[in-house]
Coordinates of C-alpha atoms in Angstrom, one line a residue:
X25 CA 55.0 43.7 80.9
X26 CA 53.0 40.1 81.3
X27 CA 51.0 41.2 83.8
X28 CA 50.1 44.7 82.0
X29 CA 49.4 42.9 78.4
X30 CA 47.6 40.3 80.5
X31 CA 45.0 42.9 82.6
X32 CA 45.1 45.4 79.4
X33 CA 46.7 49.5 79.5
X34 CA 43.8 50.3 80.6
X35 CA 43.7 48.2 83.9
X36 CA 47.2 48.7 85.0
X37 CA 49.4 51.6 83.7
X38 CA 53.2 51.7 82.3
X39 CA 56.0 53.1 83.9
X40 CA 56.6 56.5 82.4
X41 CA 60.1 55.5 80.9
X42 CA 57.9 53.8 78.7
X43 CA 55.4 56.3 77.4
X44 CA 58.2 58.4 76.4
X45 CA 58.1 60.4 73.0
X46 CA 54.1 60.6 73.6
X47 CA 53.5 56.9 72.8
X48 CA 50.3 56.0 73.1
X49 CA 50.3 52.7 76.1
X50 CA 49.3 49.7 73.8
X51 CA 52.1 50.8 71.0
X52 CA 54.5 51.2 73.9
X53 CA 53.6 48.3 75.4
X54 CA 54.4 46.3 71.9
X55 CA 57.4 48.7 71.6
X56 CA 58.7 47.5 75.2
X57 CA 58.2 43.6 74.7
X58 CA 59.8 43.7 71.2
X59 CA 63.0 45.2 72.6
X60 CA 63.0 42.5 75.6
X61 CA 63.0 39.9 73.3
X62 CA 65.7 40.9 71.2
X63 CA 68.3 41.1 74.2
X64 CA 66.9 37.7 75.7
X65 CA 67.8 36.2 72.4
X66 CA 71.2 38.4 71.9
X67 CA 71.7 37.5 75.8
X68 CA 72.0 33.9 74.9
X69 CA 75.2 31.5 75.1
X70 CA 76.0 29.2 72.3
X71 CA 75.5 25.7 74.1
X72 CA 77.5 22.1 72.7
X73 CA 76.0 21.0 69.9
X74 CA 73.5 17.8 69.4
X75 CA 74.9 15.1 67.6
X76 CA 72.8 14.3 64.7
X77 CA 71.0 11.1 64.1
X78 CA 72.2 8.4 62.0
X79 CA 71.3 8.6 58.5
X80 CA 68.0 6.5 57.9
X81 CA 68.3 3.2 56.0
X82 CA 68.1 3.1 52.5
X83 CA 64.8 1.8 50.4
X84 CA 66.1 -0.4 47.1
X85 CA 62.1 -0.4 45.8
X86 CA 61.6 2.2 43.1
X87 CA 59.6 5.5 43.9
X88 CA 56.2 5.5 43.0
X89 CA 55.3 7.8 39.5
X90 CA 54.6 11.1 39.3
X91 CA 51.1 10.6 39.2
X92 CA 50.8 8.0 41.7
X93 CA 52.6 10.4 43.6
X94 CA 50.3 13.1 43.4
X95 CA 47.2 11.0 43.9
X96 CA 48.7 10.0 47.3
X97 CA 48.8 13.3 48.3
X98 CA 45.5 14.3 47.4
X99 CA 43.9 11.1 49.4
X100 CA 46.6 12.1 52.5
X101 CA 44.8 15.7 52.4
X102 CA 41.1 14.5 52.0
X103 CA 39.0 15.2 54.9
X104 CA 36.2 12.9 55.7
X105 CA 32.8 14.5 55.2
X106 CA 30.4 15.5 58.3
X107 CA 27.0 15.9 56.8
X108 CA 24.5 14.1 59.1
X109 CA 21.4 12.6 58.5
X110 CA 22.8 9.4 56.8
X111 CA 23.1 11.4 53.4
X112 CA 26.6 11.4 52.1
X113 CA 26.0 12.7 49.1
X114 CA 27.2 11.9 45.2
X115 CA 31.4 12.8 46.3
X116 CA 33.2 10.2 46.9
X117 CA 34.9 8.9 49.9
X118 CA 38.8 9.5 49.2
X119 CA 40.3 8.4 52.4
X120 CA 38.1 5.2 51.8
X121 CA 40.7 4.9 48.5
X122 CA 43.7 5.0 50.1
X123 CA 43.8 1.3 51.4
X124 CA 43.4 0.1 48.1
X125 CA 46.3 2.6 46.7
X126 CA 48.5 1.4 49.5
X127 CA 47.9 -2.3 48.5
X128 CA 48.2 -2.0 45.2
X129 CA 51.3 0.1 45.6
X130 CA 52.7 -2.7 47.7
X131 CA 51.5 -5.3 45.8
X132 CA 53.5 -3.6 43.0
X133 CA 56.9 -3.5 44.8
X134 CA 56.8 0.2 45.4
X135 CA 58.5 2.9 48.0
X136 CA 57.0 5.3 49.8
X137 CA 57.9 9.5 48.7
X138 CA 59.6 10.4 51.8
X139 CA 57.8 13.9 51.7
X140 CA 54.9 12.2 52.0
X141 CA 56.2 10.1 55.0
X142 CA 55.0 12.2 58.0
X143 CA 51.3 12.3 56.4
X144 CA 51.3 9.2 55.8
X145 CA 52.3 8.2 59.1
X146 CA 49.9 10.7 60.8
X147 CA 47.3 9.0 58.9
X148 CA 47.6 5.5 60.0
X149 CA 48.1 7.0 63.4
X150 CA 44.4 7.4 63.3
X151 CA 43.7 4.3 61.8
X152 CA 44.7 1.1 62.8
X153 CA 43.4 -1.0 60.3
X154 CA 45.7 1.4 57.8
X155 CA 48.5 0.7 59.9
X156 CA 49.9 -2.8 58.3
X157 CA 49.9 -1.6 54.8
X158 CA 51.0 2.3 55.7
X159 CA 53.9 1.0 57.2
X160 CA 54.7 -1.8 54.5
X161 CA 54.8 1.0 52.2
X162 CA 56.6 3.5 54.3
X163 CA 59.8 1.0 54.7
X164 CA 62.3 1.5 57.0
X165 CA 62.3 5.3 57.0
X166 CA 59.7 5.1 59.0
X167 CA 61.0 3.7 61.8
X168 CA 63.7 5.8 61.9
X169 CA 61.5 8.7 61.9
X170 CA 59.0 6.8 64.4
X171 CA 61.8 7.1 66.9
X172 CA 62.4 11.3 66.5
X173 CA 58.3 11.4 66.9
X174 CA 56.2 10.6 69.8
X175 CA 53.0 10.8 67.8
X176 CA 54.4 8.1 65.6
X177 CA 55.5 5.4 68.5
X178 CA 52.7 2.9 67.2
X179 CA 54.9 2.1 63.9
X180 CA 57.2 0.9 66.4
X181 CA 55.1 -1.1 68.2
X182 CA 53.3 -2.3 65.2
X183 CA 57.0 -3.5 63.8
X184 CA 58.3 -7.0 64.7
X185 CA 60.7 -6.3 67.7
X186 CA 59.7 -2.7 68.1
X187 CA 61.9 -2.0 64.5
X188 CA 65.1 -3.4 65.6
X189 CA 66.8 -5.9 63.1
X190 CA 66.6 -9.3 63.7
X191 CA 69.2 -11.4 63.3
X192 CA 69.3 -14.3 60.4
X193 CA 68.2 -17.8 61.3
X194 CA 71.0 -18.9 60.2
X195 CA 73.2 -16.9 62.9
X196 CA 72.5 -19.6 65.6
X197 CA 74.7 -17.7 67.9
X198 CA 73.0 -14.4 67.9
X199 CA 69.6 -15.9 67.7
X200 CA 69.9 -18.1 71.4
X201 CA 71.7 -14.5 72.9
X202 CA 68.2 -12.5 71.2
X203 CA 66.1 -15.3 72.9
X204 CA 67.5 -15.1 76.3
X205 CA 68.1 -11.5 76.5
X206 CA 66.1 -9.4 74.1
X207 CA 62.7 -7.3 75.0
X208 CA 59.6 -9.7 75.4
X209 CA 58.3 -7.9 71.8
X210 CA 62.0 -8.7 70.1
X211 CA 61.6 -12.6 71.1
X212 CA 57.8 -12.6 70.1
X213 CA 59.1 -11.9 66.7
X214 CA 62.3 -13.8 66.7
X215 CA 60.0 -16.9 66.9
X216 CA 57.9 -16.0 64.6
X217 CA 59.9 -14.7 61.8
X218 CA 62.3 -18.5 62.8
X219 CA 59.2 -20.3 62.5
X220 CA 58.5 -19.2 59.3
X221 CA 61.8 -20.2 57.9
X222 CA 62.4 -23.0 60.3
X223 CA 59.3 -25.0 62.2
X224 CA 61.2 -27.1 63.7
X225 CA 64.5 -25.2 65.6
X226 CA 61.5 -22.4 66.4
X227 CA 60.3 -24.8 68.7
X228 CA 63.3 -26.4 69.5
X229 CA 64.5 -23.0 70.9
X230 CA 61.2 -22.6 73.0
X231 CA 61.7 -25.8 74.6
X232 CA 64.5 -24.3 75.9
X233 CA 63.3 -21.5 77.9
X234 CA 59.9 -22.8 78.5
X235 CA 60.2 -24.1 81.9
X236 CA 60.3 -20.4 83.0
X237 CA 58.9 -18.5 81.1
X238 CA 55.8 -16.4 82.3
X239 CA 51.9 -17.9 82.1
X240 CA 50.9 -14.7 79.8
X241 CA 54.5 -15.3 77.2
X242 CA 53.8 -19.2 77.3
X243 CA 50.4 -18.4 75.4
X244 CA 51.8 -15.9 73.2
X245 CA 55.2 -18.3 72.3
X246 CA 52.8 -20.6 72.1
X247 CA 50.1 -19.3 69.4
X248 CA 53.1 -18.7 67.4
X249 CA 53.1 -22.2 66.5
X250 CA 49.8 -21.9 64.2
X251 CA 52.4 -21.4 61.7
X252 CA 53.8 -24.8 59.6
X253 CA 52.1 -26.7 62.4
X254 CA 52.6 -30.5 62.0
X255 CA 52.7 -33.6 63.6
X256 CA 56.5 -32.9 64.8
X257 CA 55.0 -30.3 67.2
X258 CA 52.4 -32.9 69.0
X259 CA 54.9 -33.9 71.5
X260 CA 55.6 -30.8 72.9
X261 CA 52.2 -29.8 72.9
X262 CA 51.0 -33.4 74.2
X263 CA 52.9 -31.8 77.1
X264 CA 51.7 -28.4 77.1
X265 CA 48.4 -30.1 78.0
X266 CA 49.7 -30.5 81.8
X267 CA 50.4 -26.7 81.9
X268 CA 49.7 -24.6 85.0
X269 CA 47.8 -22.2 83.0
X270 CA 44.2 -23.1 81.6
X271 CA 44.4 -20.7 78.8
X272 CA 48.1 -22.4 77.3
X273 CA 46.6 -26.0 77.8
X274 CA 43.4 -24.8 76.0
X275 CA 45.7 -23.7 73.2
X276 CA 47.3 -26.6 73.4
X277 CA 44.4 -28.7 72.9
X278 CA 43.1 -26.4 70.2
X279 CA 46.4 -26.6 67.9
X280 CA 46.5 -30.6 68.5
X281 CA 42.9 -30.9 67.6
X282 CA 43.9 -29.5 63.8
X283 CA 46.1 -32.2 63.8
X284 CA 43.2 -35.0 62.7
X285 CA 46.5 -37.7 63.0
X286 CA 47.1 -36.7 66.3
X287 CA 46.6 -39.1 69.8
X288 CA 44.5 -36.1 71.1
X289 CA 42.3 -35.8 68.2
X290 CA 42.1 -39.7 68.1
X291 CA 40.8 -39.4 71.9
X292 CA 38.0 -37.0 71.4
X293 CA 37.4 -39.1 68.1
X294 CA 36.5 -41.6 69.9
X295 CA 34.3 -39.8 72.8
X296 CA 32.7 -38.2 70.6
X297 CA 31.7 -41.3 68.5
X298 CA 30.2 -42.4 72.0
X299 CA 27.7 -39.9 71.8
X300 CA 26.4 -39.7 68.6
X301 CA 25.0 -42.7 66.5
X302 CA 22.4 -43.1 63.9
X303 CA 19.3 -45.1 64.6
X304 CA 18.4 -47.8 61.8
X305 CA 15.2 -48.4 64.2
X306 CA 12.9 -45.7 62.7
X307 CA 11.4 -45.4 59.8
X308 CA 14.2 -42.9 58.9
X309 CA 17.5 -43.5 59.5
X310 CA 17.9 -40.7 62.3
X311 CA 20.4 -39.3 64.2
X312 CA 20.9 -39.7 68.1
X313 CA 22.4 -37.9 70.5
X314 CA 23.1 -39.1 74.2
X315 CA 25.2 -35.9 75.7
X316 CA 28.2 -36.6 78.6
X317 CA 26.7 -36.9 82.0
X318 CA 30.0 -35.7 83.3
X319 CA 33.4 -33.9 82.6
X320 CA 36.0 -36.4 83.3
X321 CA 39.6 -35.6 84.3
X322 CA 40.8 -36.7 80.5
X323 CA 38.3 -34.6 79.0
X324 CA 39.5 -31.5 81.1
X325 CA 43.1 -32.2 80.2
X326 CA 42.2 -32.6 76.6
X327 CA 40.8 -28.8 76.6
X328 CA 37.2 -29.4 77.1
X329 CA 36.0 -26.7 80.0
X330 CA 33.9 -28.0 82.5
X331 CA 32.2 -24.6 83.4
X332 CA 29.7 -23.7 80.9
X333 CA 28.9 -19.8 79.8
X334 CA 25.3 -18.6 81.7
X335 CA 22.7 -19.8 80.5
X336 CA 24.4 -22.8 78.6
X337 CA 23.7 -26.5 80.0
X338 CA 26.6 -28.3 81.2
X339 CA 26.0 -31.9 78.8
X340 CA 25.6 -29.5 75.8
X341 CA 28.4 -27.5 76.6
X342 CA 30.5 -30.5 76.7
X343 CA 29.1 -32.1 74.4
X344 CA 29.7 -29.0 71.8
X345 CA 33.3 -29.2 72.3
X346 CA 34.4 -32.8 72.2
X347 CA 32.3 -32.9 68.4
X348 CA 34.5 -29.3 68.1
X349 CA 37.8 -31.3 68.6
X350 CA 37.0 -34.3 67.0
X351 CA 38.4 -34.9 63.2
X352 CA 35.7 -34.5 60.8
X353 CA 37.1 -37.3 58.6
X354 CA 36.2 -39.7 61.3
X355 CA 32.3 -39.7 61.6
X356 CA 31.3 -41.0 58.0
X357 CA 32.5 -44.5 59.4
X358 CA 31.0 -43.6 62.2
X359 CA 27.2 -43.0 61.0
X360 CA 27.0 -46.1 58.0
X361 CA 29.8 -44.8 55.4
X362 CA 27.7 -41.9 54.7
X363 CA 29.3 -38.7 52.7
X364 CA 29.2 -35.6 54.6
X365 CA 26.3 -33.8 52.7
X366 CA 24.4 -37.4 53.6
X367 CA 25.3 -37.2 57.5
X368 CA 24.0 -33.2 57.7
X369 CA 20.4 -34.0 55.9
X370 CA 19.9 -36.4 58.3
X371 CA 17.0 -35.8 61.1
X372 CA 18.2 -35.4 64.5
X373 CA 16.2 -36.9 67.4
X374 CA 15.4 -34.3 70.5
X375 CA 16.5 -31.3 69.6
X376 CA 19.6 -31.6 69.2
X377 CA 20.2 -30.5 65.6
X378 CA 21.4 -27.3 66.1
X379 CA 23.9 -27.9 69.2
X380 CA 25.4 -30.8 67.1
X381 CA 25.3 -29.1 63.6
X382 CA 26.4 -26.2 65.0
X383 CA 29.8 -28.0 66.1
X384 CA 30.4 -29.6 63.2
X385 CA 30.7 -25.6 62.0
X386 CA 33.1 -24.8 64.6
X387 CA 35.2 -27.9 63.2
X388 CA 35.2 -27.4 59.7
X389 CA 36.3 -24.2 60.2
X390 CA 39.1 -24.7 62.8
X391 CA 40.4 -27.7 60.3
X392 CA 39.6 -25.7 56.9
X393 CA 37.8 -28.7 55.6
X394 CA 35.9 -27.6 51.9
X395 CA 34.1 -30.9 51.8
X396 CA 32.4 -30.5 54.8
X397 CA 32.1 -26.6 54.6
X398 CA 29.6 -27.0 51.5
X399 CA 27.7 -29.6 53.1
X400 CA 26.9 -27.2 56.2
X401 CA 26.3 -24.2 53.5
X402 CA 23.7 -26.2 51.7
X403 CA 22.4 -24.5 48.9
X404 CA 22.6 -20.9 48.6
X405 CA 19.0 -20.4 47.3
X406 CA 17.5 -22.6 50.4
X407 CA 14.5 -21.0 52.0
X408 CA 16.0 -21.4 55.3
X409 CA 18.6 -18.6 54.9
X410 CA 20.9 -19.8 57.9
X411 CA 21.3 -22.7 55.9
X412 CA 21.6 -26.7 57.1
X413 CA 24.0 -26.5 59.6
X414 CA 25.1 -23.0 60.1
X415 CA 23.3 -21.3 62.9
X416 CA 23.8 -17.7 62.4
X417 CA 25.0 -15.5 59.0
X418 CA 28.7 -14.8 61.0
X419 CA 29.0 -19.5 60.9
X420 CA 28.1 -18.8 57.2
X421 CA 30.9 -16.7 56.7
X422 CA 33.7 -18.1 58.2
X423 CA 32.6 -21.9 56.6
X424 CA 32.5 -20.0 52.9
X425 CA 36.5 -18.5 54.0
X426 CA 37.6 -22.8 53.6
X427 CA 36.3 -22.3 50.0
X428 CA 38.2 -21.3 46.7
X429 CA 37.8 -18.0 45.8
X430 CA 36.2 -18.4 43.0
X431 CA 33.6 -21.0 44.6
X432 CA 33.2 -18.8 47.5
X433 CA 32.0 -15.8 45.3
X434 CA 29.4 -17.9 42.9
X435 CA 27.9 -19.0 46.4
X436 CA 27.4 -15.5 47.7
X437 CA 26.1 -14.4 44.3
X438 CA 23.6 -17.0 44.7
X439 CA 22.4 -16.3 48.0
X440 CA 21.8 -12.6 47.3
X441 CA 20.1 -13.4 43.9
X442 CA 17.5 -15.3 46.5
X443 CA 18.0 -13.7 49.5
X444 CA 18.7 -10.0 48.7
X445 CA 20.7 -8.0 50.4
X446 CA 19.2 -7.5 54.0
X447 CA 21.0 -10.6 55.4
X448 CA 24.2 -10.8 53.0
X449 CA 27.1 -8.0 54.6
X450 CA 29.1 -10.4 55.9
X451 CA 29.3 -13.2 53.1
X452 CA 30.1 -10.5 50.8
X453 CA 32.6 -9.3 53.1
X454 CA 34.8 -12.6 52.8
X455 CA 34.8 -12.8 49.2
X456 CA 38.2 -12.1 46.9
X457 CA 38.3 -8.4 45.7
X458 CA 37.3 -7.3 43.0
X459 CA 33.9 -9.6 42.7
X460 CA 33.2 -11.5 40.2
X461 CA 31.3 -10.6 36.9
X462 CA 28.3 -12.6 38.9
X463 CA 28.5 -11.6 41.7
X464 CA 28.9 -8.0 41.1
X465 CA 25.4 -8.4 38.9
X466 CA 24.1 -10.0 41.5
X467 CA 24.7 -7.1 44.2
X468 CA 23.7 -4.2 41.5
X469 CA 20.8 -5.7 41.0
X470 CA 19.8 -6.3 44.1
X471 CA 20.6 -2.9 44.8
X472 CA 18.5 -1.8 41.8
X473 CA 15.4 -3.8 43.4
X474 CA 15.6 -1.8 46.5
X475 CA 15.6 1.3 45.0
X476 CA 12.7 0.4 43.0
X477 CA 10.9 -0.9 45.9
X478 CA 11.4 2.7 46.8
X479 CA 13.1 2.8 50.1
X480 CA 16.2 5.2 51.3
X481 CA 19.3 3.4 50.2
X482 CA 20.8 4.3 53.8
X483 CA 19.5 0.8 54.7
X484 CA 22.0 -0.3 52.1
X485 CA 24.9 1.6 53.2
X486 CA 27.0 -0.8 54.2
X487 CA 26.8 -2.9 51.2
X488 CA 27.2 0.2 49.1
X489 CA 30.5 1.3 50.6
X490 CA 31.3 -2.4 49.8
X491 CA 30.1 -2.5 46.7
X492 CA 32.5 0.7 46.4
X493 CA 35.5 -0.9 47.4
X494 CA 35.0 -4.3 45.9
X495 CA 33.3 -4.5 42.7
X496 CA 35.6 -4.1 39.4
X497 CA 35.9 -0.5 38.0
X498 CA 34.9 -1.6 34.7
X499 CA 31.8 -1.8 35.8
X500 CA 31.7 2.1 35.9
X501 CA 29.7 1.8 32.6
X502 CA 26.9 -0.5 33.2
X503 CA 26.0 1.7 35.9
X504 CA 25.9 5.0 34.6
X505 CA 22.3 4.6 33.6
X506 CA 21.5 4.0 37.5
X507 CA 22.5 7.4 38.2
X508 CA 19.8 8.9 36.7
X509 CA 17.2 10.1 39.2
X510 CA 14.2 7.5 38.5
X511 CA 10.1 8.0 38.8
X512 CA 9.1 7.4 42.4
X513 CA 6.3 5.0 43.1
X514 CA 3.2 6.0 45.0
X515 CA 4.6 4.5 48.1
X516 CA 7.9 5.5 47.7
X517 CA 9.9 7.3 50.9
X518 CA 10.0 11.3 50.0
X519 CA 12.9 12.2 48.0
X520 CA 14.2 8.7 47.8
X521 CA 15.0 8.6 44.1
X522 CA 17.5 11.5 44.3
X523 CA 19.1 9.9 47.1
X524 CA 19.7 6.9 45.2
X525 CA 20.6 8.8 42.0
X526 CA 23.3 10.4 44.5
X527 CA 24.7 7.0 46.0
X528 CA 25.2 5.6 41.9
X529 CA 26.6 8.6 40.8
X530 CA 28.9 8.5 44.2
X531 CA 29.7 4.3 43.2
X532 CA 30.3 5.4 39.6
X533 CA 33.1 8.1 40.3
X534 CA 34.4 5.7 43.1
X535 CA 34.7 3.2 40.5
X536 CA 36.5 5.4 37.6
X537 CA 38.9 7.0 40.4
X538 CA 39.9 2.8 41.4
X539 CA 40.1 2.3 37.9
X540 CA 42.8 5.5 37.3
X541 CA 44.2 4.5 40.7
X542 CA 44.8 0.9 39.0
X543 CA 46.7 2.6 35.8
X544 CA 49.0 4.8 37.7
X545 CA 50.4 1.9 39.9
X546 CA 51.6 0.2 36.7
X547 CA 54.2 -2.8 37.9
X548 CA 57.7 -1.3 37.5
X549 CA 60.1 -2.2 34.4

């Protein structure tokens, strides 16, 4: 019967028992396989039962409301659009809502509808930057449905352990018997989730197994550290400096040099020092630079690598990192008890302004120091838009993240009021959600100059999906009169205005559908 419904009753006849009562072949055919499968399936044995799963955990957090509820479902169901050409069109992006939802929705203490569990999960199986909050929100049935789904295996993965429960800290016992038998992922988070509650027997129950522990775990047991460091780790990582493994003593170094107290930090301190001075000689007091001839053996077991990317000289290279390592606080003794904003105006002799300004970045970042953070920034309305000390937009971003929000946002607002918006993605990118009053006006109306300048806003896109998911829905009102489709210049790009017109009206119901979004979540009673 295969093979004849495969080839077709016209290729490959039936038996006559089948064509009895004059049946046409195809109905016959139909006729023959219908019957077949009935006594297959009458034909069949009862086999022993499955045992069914365990009951999935409980969630204490109340459910979402009825709205909320159905506003989940519809961003679940939403289907990004496929238009090409750049033109999106005035509908907004609903699948772009549903981080928000999901934060505010965890922000708010809430659980997850478990019917809405497997799209939910299916959903974040797509996207990984969904995944943290998807499963925050999903709870603990998730996991337990993680493990009856292949598809879903990543909220397992994702899960500290793989979603088994770890022990309590305080459950000494059943902590060491985790450490020295559990999965590699089950000890990666037992440290972490100990060092959070306890610093100091985290590492106390590393130094126990460290000895043998692989090259690759060292570095991850190792990173885990970061959190509550303080100068109670320096002695174990004062030793982690004589590791077999480059990348762990590089670490090492790296988590010692954010210690500015530390012996390590007091050594490159002091070698860097030995390189940089400030000449009272010249007219102006300048800054100058006499770069390592060599890589000593302290500097390489302090972290410093003597091997330099291509195209990188060696004394710069070296150079770069010791300045890196090196506690910020130290140089205004260093260069005549001047403030930081002092030390960065000053003139650097023989080019080497940008390699040494350039490190003094890399360290205010790695030790989160504000003071020196604005003095790299400079101004934000300086003609020079990488500023005094940052060499490229992406330095400029990560020195504004050691700001306070609020700081951090009147700074960006600044820049694009001078700058525009060509240069600004990435600032606006590290700045606290929703934007400020001024800093929102700042973007719109920067926005509003391009459009006037009459180019295609698809230049803009990136800001406008950020404008989208960061500026505050009451906005919504001011810029309903910028969805209105405007007079085009003579020079204006073809059909530009209605394009424009389209991306407002698209920001407006964007904002209004945030703002709706914001008054279903209300925080539970």
């Amino acid at each position: 019967m295969v093979t004849t419904a495969l080839l077709g009753t016209d290729r490959r006849a039936l038996p006559d028992a089948l064509l009895g009562s004059g049946k046409e072949a195809p109905v016959a055919l139909l006729d023959a396989a219908a019957e077949q499968t009935v006594r297959r399936r009458a034909g069949l044995r009862p086999a022993a039962a499955v045992a069914l799963p365990e009951p999935a955990a409980g969630d204490p957090r109340p459910p979402v409301p009825p709205a909320a509820r159905r506003r989940l479902a519809t961003l679940l169901t939403d289907q990004p659009g496929t238009g090409g050409g750049g033109r999106r069109g005035a509908a907004p992006d609903l699948m772009e809502l549903l981080p928000q939802w999901l934060a505010l929705a965890n922000a708010r203490g809430y659980g997850a509808p478990p019917e809405l569990l497997p799209a939910l999960l299916n959903a974040a199986r797509g996207r990984t930057d969904l995944r943290p909050q998807a499963l925050t929100f999903a709870g603990p049935r998730a996991l337990w449905l993680a493990r009856l789904n292949p598809d879903w295996k990543f909220a397992l993965r994702s899960a500290p352990g793989g979603g088994m429960a770890l022990p309590p800290p305080e459950e000494t016992a059943k902590v060491r018997q985790l450490w020295e038998e559990g999965l590699f992922a089950e000890r990666v988070a037992l440290l972490t989730a100990l060092r959070a509650h306890d610093a100091e027997a985290a590492r106390e129950l590393l130094v126990t197994t460290w000895a043998t522990e692989r090259a690759e775990d060292r570095l991850m047991f190792l990173d885990s550290l970061r959190t509550g460091l303080s100068a109670a780790d320096e002695p174990f990582l004062e030793q982690a400096l004589t590791d077999r493994s480059r990348n762990v003593r590089s670490t090492a170094a790296e988590l010692l040099s954010a210690l500015p107290e530390s012996a390590l930090a007091g050594r490159m301190a002091s070698r860097a020092a030995s390189y940089v001075a400030v000449d009272h000689v010249a007219s102006v007091p300048t800054l100058m630079v006499e770069a390592p001839h060599a890589c000593d053996a302290g500097m390489e077991r302090d972290g410093v690598v003597p091997k330099p990317p291509t195209g990188r000289g060696e004394r710069s290279w070296w150079l770069g990192q010791l300045v890196e390592a090196a506690p910020l606080t130290a140089w205004p003794a260093r260069l005549g008890n001047r403030t930081p904003a002092e030390i960065v105006a000053l003139p650097v002799a023989d080019g080497w302004r940008d390699e040494l300004h350039a490190a003094w970045c890399r360290a205010a970042v790695r030790q989160r120091d504000a003071v020196w953070s604005r003095a790299l920034l400079g101004a934000p309305a300086s003609p020079d838009a990488a500023g005094p000390g940052a060499v490229s937009l992406a330095e400029r971003s990560k020195l504004l993240a050691a700001l306070p929000a609020d700081e951090r946002s009147e700074w960006v607002a600044g820049f694009v009021a001078a700058h525009g918006l060509s240069e600004a993605f990435q600032l606006l990118a590290v700045c606290a959600v929703p934007w400020t009053g001024p800093l929102g006006q700042a973007v719109v109306d920067a926005l509003n100059i391009a459009r006037d300048a009459g180019s295609y806003p698809w230049s803009f896109s990136g800001v406008m999906g950020l404008a989208e998911r960061c500026l505050d829905p009451s906005e919504a009102v001011r810029l309903e009169a910028l969805t209105a489709i405007p007079d085009e210049p003579e020079n204006a790009s073809p059909g530009a205005g209605g394009y424009w017109a389209e991306a407002f009206q698209r920001l407006v119901t964007t904002l209004r559908l945030r703002a709706a979004i914001r008054d279903e979540l209300p925080p539970p009673t």
